[in-house]
Amino acid sequence: MILFGKRMQAVEQVARYKKEKGLPVFDAKREAEILSTCEQRIKDPAYVESYRDFIKQLMDLSKQYQKKVLSEDVVAYPGVEGAFSHMAALSLFPDAQLAHYQTFPQVVMAVEEGAAKYGVLPFENSYTGEVGEVLDLLHEHDVSIVDTLALPIDQNLLGIKGASIKDIKQIYSHQQGLSQCAQFLSGRAVELIPYPNTALAAKYVSACQDPHKGAIASKATADYYDLALLAENINTAATNTTRFIVISKTPVKEGNRFAMMVTIKHETGALAKVIELIARYDYNMENIKSRSLKDRPWEYYFLIEVVGSLKEEKANRLMQELKAYCEQFRLIGSYARKDV
């Protein structure tokens, strides 16, 4: 145990050296050299293969721990600089190392595999509702919600400098961005083109330098990609707000909300019994959402958000009783509400 502890301390030092020098965790050439050197120490040929496997397992363990050490201050978000997710990540983690990924699944995988300690994802919008893809990812992956942030969303029409609104024939944005600006877009002779992310859409328009292309995105994005503001504050709802979640592999108990993801038994009144049970424990069920199970047509799973703390003993009793009505039950997070 003492030798193992010393080895892992050495691994930490190696990880920090690699970070300082910008070196990768895995160096195939160096690993092959070490394995070859180790094999030469074994005099009995019968043991060589087993010893090689043993050393390789130690090295794999070392790489896993190095990734964990290096990811402690890494926060993943979808999109690029200027995206609303980027702004949310900056607000939540002003001193962290931010890493951008193109898609929501890539952010979740980065957290699940240890490349990032946290991930920031849009969860629901006050005007267009939940982000279904993110709900499905929470259902499918072993991550937990540990924090939230409600961020006011200010959508704008951006174009290249010198362009005007009447020049725009194609507008690019995330589907949520297009939906949030439905009133502004209604009746305009433009082609609406969904894009993976609002800031990526702005980046694309900037790269094209085509006066007929526009993007719906934040004002900050215009600065990042040297675009002009053609129309400001075009979201339909004046109080347009998106709630972002922070996900992690390590669940927490802090917070004044907790969330459960359940698949309820196909029995008469099962959902009603779940709702009644939550009320009986004197909890306010603040939110319930249903999503279809991809492999079971016309069946659904539910996300249930409850006002309360996991540190209360009755929360544990509630969850134990709820399991009697559920085919599947998973606590997916404990967190506090945060606004900016």
GROMACS .gro file of C-alpha atoms in nm:
model
  340
    1MET     CA    1   0.000   0.000   0.000
    2ILE     CA    2   0.288   0.238   0.086
    3LEU     CA    3   0.461   0.163  -0.248
    4PHE     CA    4   0.134   0.210  -0.436
    5GLY     CA    5   0.082   0.549  -0.268
    6LYS     CA    6   0.434   0.658  -0.363
    7ARG     CA    7   0.374   0.545  -0.722
    8MET     CA    8   0.053   0.749  -0.751
    9GLN     CA    9   0.227   1.055  -0.604
   10ALA     CA   10   0.490   1.016  -0.876
   11VAL     CA   11   0.212   0.988  -1.135
   12GLU     CA   12   0.069   1.320  -1.011
   13GLN     CA   13   0.410   1.484  -1.058
   14VAL     CA   14   0.437   1.339  -1.410
   15ALA     CA   15   0.088   1.468  -1.496
   16ARG     CA   16   0.170   1.820  -1.379
   17TYR     CA   17   0.501   1.815  -1.569
   18LYS     CA   18   0.318   1.710  -1.886
   19LYS     CA   19   0.064   1.986  -1.836
   20GLU     CA   20   0.339   2.246  -1.785
   21LYS     CA   21   0.526   2.132  -2.098
   22GLY     CA   22   0.215   2.074  -2.310
   23LEU     CA   23   0.289   1.701  -2.348
   24PRO     CA   24   0.021   1.437  -2.417
   25VAL     CA   25  -0.074   1.180  -2.153
   26PHE     CA   26  -0.013   0.894  -2.398
   27ASP     CA   27   0.315   0.865  -2.588
   28ALA     CA   28   0.312   0.536  -2.781
   29LYS     CA   29   0.685   0.541  -2.861
   30ARG     CA   30   0.787   0.609  -2.499
   31GLU     CA   31   0.550   0.341  -2.369
   32ALA     CA   32   0.695   0.081  -2.608
   33GLU     CA   33   1.048   0.169  -2.492
   34ILE     CA   34   0.952   0.125  -2.125
   35LEU     CA   35   0.784  -0.211  -2.191
   36SER     CA   36   1.091  -0.334  -2.379
   37THR     CA   37   1.324  -0.226  -2.095
   38CYS     CA   38   1.104  -0.398  -1.836
   39GLU     CA   39   1.094  -0.724  -2.034
   40GLN     CA   40   1.473  -0.741  -2.033
   41ARG     CA   41   1.474  -0.761  -1.653
   42ILE     CA   42   1.291  -1.096  -1.657
   43LYS     CA   43   1.533  -1.387  -1.692
   44ASP     CA   44   1.276  -1.668  -1.719
   45PRO     CA   45   1.105  -1.653  -2.064
   46ALA     CA   46   0.792  -1.816  -1.918
   47TYR     CA   47   0.720  -1.501  -1.717
   48VAL     CA   48   0.783  -1.239  -1.985
   49GLU     CA   49   0.431  -1.219  -2.130
   50SER     CA   50   0.265  -1.204  -1.786
   51TYR     CA   51   0.510  -0.941  -1.665
   52ARG     CA   52   0.450  -0.733  -1.978
   53ASP     CA   53   0.073  -0.748  -1.913
   54PHE     CA   54   0.132  -0.649  -1.549
   55ILE     CA   55   0.342  -0.344  -1.644
   56LYS     CA   56   0.094  -0.245  -1.914
   57GLN     CA   57  -0.192  -0.255  -1.660
   58LEU     CA   58   0.010  -0.031  -1.427
   59MET     CA   59   0.073   0.210  -1.713
   60ASP     CA   60  -0.296   0.211  -1.808
   61LEU     CA   61  -0.384   0.289  -1.446
   62SER     CA   62  -0.125   0.568  -1.450
   63LYS     CA   63  -0.275   0.719  -1.768
   64GLN     CA   64  -0.626   0.707  -1.623
   65TYR     CA   65  -0.510   0.888  -1.309
   66GLN     CA   66  -0.310   1.143  -1.509
   67LYS     CA   67  -0.626   1.226  -1.708
   68LYS     CA   68  -0.815   1.272  -1.382
   69VAL     CA   69  -0.545   1.502  -1.239
   70LEU     CA   70  -0.528   1.704  -1.560
   71SER     CA   71  -0.907   1.738  -1.586
   72GLU     CA   72  -0.964   1.880  -1.237
   73ASP     CA   73  -0.984   2.237  -1.368
   74VAL     CA   74  -1.131   2.157  -1.711
   75VAL     CA   75  -1.492   2.254  -1.792
   76ALA     CA   76  -1.647   2.137  -2.119
   77TYR     CA   77  -1.915   2.328  -2.307
   78PRO     CA   78  -2.080   2.290  -2.652
   79GLY     CA   79  -2.004   2.532  -2.932
   80VAL     CA   80  -1.731   2.791  -2.957
   81GLU     CA   81  -1.640   3.120  -2.791
   82GLY     CA   82  -1.938   3.351  -2.778
   83ALA     CA   83  -2.195   3.071  -2.752
   84PHE     CA   84  -2.450   3.105  -2.474
   85SER     CA   85  -2.305   2.787  -2.323
   86HIS     CA   86  -1.964   2.956  -2.325
   87MET     CA   87  -2.109   3.257  -2.141
   88ALA     CA   88  -2.275   3.026  -1.887
   89ALA     CA   89  -1.948   2.838  -1.833
   90LEU     CA   90  -1.758   3.166  -1.783
   91SER     CA   91  -2.015   3.280  -1.527
   92LEU     CA   92  -2.007   2.951  -1.336
   93PHE     CA   93  -1.632   2.884  -1.363
   94PRO     CA   94  -1.450   3.216  -1.420
   95ASP     CA   95  -1.108   3.072  -1.333
   96ALA     CA   96  -1.136   2.730  -1.500
   97GLN     CA   97  -0.981   2.601  -1.819
   98LEU     CA   98  -1.271   2.593  -2.066
   99ALA     CA   99  -1.277   2.328  -2.339
  100HIS     CA  100  -1.524   2.354  -2.626
  101TYR     CA  101  -1.684   2.062  -2.808
  102GLN     CA  102  -1.906   2.067  -3.115
  103THR     CA  103  -2.199   1.866  -2.980
  104PHE     CA  104  -2.390   1.791  -2.659
  105PRO     CA  105  -2.293   1.418  -2.666
  106GLN     CA  106  -1.924   1.509  -2.691
  107VAL     CA  107  -1.953   1.724  -2.377
  108VAL     CA  108  -2.120   1.439  -2.187
  109MET     CA  109  -1.859   1.188  -2.304
  110ALA     CA  110  -1.577   1.424  -2.202
  111VAL     CA  111  -1.716   1.429  -1.847
  112GLU     CA  112  -1.795   1.059  -1.839
  113GLU     CA  113  -1.449   0.958  -1.964
  114GLY     CA  114  -1.258   1.202  -1.741
  115ALA     CA  115  -1.136   1.452  -2.001
  116ALA     CA  116  -1.330   1.724  -1.814
  117LYS     CA  117  -1.433   1.756  -1.452
  118TYR     CA  118  -1.756   1.938  -1.538
  119GLY     CA  119  -1.977   2.000  -1.840
  120VAL     CA  120  -2.215   2.291  -1.899
  121LEU     CA  121  -2.525   2.223  -2.109
  122PRO     CA  122  -2.850   2.405  -2.189
  123PHE     CA  123  -3.136   2.229  -2.011
  124GLU     CA  124  -3.452   2.427  -2.082
  125ASN     CA  125  -3.566   2.760  -2.217
  126SER     CA  126  -3.843   2.970  -2.067
  127TYR     CA  127  -4.004   3.015  -2.411
  128THR     CA  128  -3.935   2.695  -2.607
  129GLY     CA  129  -3.919   2.444  -2.322
  130GLU     CA  130  -3.677   2.162  -2.252
  131VAL     CA  131  -3.378   2.066  -2.464
  132GLY     CA  132  -3.485   1.710  -2.542
  133GLU     CA  133  -3.144   1.587  -2.655
  134VAL     CA  134  -2.990   1.682  -2.321
  135LEU     CA  135  -3.265   1.499  -2.130
  136ASP     CA  136  -3.197   1.187  -2.335
  137LEU     CA  137  -2.824   1.213  -2.267
  138LEU     CA  138  -2.891   1.233  -1.893
  139HIS     CA  139  -3.106   0.923  -1.926
  140GLU     CA  140  -2.841   0.731  -2.119
  141HIS     CA  141  -2.517   0.832  -1.942
  142ASP     CA  142  -2.377   0.798  -1.592
  143VAL     CA  143  -2.344   1.167  -1.502
  144SER     CA  144  -2.513   1.383  -1.236
  145ILE     CA  145  -2.644   1.739  -1.225
  146VAL     CA  146  -2.449   1.929  -0.958
  147ASP     CA  147  -2.538   2.293  -1.030
  148THR     CA  148  -2.763   2.514  -1.244
  149LEU     CA  149  -2.765   2.866  -1.381
  150ALA     CA  150  -3.051   3.070  -1.530
  151LEU     CA  151  -2.901   3.293  -1.799
  152PRO     CA  152  -3.099   3.570  -1.977
  153ILE     CA  153  -3.084   3.507  -2.353
  154ASP     CA  154  -3.060   3.803  -2.588
  155GLN     CA  155  -3.092   3.689  -2.951
  156ASN     CA  156  -2.975   3.913  -3.237
  157LEU     CA  157  -2.953   3.897  -3.614
  158LEU     CA  158  -2.589   3.917  -3.722
  159GLY     CA  159  -2.437   3.965  -4.067
  160ILE     CA  160  -2.111   4.063  -4.223
  161LYS     CA  161  -2.013   4.427  -4.202
  162GLY     CA  162  -2.176   4.631  -4.477
  163ALA     CA  163  -2.479   4.399  -4.505
  164SER     CA  164  -2.833   4.506  -4.416
  165ILE     CA  165  -3.148   4.317  -4.315
  166LYS     CA  166  -3.291   4.338  -4.668
  167ASP     CA  167  -2.980   4.159  -4.802
  168ILE     CA  168  -3.030   3.849  -4.587
  169LYS     CA  169  -3.168   3.544  -4.770
  170GLN     CA  170  -3.046   3.264  -4.538
  171ILE     CA  171  -3.041   3.265  -4.159
  172TYR     CA  172  -2.837   3.011  -3.961
  173SER     CA  173  -2.881   2.928  -3.592
  174HIS     CA  174  -2.946   2.649  -3.348
  175GLN     CA  175  -3.306   2.526  -3.373
  176GLN     CA  176  -3.372   2.673  -3.029
  177GLY     CA  177  -3.247   3.012  -3.149
  178LEU     CA  178  -3.473   3.001  -3.455
  179SER     CA  179  -3.772   2.899  -3.241
  180GLN     CA  180  -3.707   3.174  -2.985
  181CYS     CA  181  -3.725   3.435  -3.265
  182ALA     CA  182  -4.033   3.299  -3.442
  183GLN     CA  183  -4.224   3.628  -3.431
  184PHE     CA  184  -3.936   3.828  -3.584
  185LEU     CA  185  -3.885   3.565  -3.857
  186SER     CA  186  -4.252   3.524  -3.943
  187GLY     CA  187  -4.336   3.647  -4.293
  188ARG     CA  188  -3.977   3.714  -4.396
  189ALA     CA  189  -3.865   3.570  -4.728
  190VAL     CA  190  -3.562   3.393  -4.583
  191GLU     CA  191  -3.446   3.034  -4.562
  192LEU     CA  192  -3.405   2.916  -4.202
  193ILE     CA  193  -3.115   2.673  -4.166
  194PRO     CA  194  -3.064   2.488  -3.833
  195TYR     CA  195  -2.703   2.479  -3.716
  196PRO     CA  196  -2.541   2.285  -3.429
  197ASN     CA  197  -2.483   2.601  -3.224
  198THR     CA  198  -2.559   2.975  -3.240
  199ALA     CA  199  -2.193   3.076  -3.216
  200LEU     CA  200  -2.088   2.815  -3.473
  201ALA     CA  201  -2.352   2.965  -3.703
  202ALA     CA  202  -2.201   3.312  -3.652
  203LYS     CA  203  -1.853   3.175  -3.712
  204TYR     CA  204  -1.971   3.017  -4.037
  205VAL     CA  205  -2.134   3.340  -4.159
  206SER     CA  206  -1.817   3.531  -4.077
  207ALA     CA  207  -1.605   3.280  -4.270
  208CYS     CA  208  -1.833   3.296  -4.576
  209GLN     CA  209  -1.829   3.678  -4.598
  210ASP     CA  210  -2.156   3.656  -4.792
  211PRO     CA  211  -2.393   3.953  -4.742
  212HIS     CA  212  -2.692   3.721  -4.804
  213LYS     CA  213  -2.614   3.504  -4.500
  214GLY     CA  214  -2.709   3.592  -4.144
  215ALA     CA  215  -2.691   3.425  -3.803
  216ILE     CA  216  -2.903   3.448  -3.491
  217ALA     CA  217  -2.672   3.462  -3.190
  218SER     CA  218  -2.555   3.674  -2.897
  219LYS     CA  219  -2.407   4.023  -2.914
  220ALA     CA  220  -2.086   3.882  -2.770
  221THR     CA  221  -2.064   3.650  -3.071
  222ALA     CA  222  -2.069   3.950  -3.303
  223ASP     CA  223  -1.755   4.081  -3.132
  224TYR     CA  224  -1.581   3.742  -3.141
  225TYR     CA  225  -1.636   3.696  -3.515
  226ASP     CA  226  -1.628   4.056  -3.636
  227LEU     CA  227  -1.993   4.066  -3.743
  228ALA     CA  228  -2.241   4.353  -3.753
  229LEU     CA  229  -2.561   4.373  -3.546
  230LEU     CA  230  -2.837   4.393  -3.807
  231ALA     CA  231  -3.127   4.363  -3.558
  232GLU     CA  232  -3.105   4.356  -3.179
  233ASN     CA  233  -3.317   4.181  -2.915
  234ILE     CA  234  -3.525   3.981  -3.163
  235ASN     CA  235  -3.636   3.700  -2.931
  236THR     CA  236  -4.015   3.679  -2.910
  237ALA     CA  237  -4.024   3.665  -2.529
  238ALA     CA  238  -3.884   3.972  -2.353
  239THR     CA  239  -3.787   3.755  -2.056
  240ASN     CA  240  -3.618   3.485  -2.264
  241THR     CA  241  -3.407   3.277  -2.023
  242THR     CA  242  -3.222   2.948  -2.055
  243ARG     CA  243  -3.145   2.726  -1.759
  244PHE     CA  244  -2.806   2.561  -1.790
  245ILE     CA  245  -2.697   2.257  -1.592
  246VAL     CA  246  -2.353   2.156  -1.470
  247ILE     CA  247  -2.286   1.782  -1.497
  248SER     CA  248  -2.018   1.577  -1.323
  249LYS     CA  249  -1.923   1.216  -1.263
  250THR     CA  250  -1.922   1.289  -0.890
  251PRO     CA  251  -2.269   1.353  -0.743
  252VAL     CA  252  -2.323   1.596  -0.456
  253LYS     CA  253  -2.584   1.635  -0.180
  254GLU     CA  254  -2.571   2.014  -0.155
  255GLY     CA  255  -2.853   2.224  -0.292
  256ASN     CA  256  -3.221   2.306  -0.251
  257ARG     CA  257  -3.343   2.091  -0.542
  258PHE     CA  258  -3.299   1.729  -0.641
  259ALA     CA  259  -3.399   1.542  -0.956
  260MET     CA  260  -3.498   1.184  -1.028
  261MET     CA  261  -3.531   1.001  -1.358
  262VAL     CA  262  -3.784   0.720  -1.350
  263THR     CA  263  -3.958   0.469  -1.572
  264ILE     CA  264  -4.292   0.400  -1.408
  265LYS     CA  265  -4.453   0.056  -1.409
  266HIS     CA  266  -4.724   0.002  -1.670
  267GLU     CA  267  -4.999  -0.022  -1.410
  268THR     CA  268  -5.322   0.170  -1.365
  269GLY     CA  269  -5.268   0.476  -1.147
  270ALA     CA  270  -4.890   0.425  -1.106
  271LEU     CA  271  -4.802   0.781  -1.207
  272ALA     CA  272  -5.076   0.923  -0.983
  273LYS     CA  273  -4.937   0.722  -0.691
  274VAL     CA  274  -4.589   0.861  -0.753
  275ILE     CA  275  -4.719   1.218  -0.752
  276GLU     CA  276  -4.931   1.152  -0.441
  277LEU     CA  277  -4.634   0.998  -0.260
  278ILE     CA  278  -4.417   1.305  -0.326
  279ALA     CA  279  -4.694   1.528  -0.187
  280ARG     CA  280  -4.737   1.302   0.117
  281TYR     CA  281  -4.373   1.361   0.205
  282ASP     CA  282  -4.448   1.735   0.190
  283TYR     CA  283  -4.232   1.803  -0.114
  284ASN     CA  284  -4.322   2.044  -0.392
  285MET     CA  285  -4.284   1.866  -0.728
  286GLU     CA  286  -4.161   2.169  -0.921
  287ASN     CA  287  -4.128   2.003  -1.259
  288ILE     CA  288  -4.217   1.680  -1.439
  289LYS     CA  289  -4.122   1.604  -1.798
  290SER     CA  290  -4.184   1.294  -2.008
  291ARG     CA  291  -3.970   1.164  -2.293
  292SER     CA  292  -4.025   0.860  -2.512
  293LEU     CA  293  -3.814   0.551  -2.458
  294LYS     CA  294  -3.626   0.502  -2.785
  295ASP     CA  295  -3.646   0.122  -2.784
  296ARG     CA  296  -4.002   0.090  -2.647
  297PRO     CA  297  -4.268   0.260  -2.865
  298TRP     CA  298  -4.538   0.455  -2.676
  299GLU     CA  299  -4.360   0.414  -2.345
  300TYR     CA  300  -4.195   0.698  -2.156
  301TYR     CA  301  -3.949   0.794  -1.887
  302PHE     CA  302  -4.000   1.093  -1.656
  303LEU     CA  303  -3.774   1.358  -1.513
  304ILE     CA  304  -3.906   1.477  -1.177
  305GLU     CA  305  -3.759   1.783  -1.004
  306VAL     CA  306  -3.840   1.836  -0.637
  307VAL     CA  307  -3.784   2.134  -0.408
  308GLY     CA  308  -3.587   2.008  -0.110
  309SER     CA  309  -3.252   1.889   0.017
  310LEU     CA  310  -3.101   1.542  -0.011
  311LYS     CA  311  -2.956   1.595   0.336
  312GLU     CA  312  -3.304   1.551   0.482
  313GLU     CA  313  -3.368   1.198   0.603
  314LYS     CA  314  -3.716   1.201   0.452
  315ALA     CA  315  -3.563   1.241   0.105
  316ASN     CA  316  -3.403   0.898   0.138
  317ARG     CA  317  -3.730   0.747   0.262
  318LEU     CA  318  -3.920   0.904  -0.028
  319MET     CA  319  -3.683   0.760  -0.286
  320GLN     CA  320  -3.697   0.414  -0.132
  321GLU     CA  321  -4.078   0.417  -0.148
  322LEU     CA  322  -4.082   0.554  -0.503
  323LYS     CA  323  -3.882   0.257  -0.628
  324ALA     CA  324  -4.181   0.031  -0.559
  325TYR     CA  325  -4.370   0.204  -0.842
  326CYS     CA  326  -4.078   0.222  -1.085
  327GLU     CA  327  -3.920  -0.020  -1.330
  328GLN     CA  328  -3.614   0.203  -1.327
  329PHE     CA  329  -3.516   0.470  -1.078
  330ARG     CA  330  -3.209   0.695  -1.074
  331LEU     CA  331  -3.124   1.003  -0.873
  332ILE     CA  332  -2.966   1.231  -1.131
  333GLY     CA  333  -2.874   1.537  -0.933
  334SER     CA  334  -2.878   1.772  -0.637
  335TYR     CA  335  -2.829   2.144  -0.696
  336ALA     CA  336  -2.931   2.500  -0.619
  337ARG     CA  337  -3.107   2.754  -0.836
  338LYS     CA  338  -2.878   3.034  -0.960
  339ASP     CA  339  -2.964   3.345  -1.163
  340VAL     CA  340  -2.740   3.610  -1.320
   0.00000   0.00000   0.00000
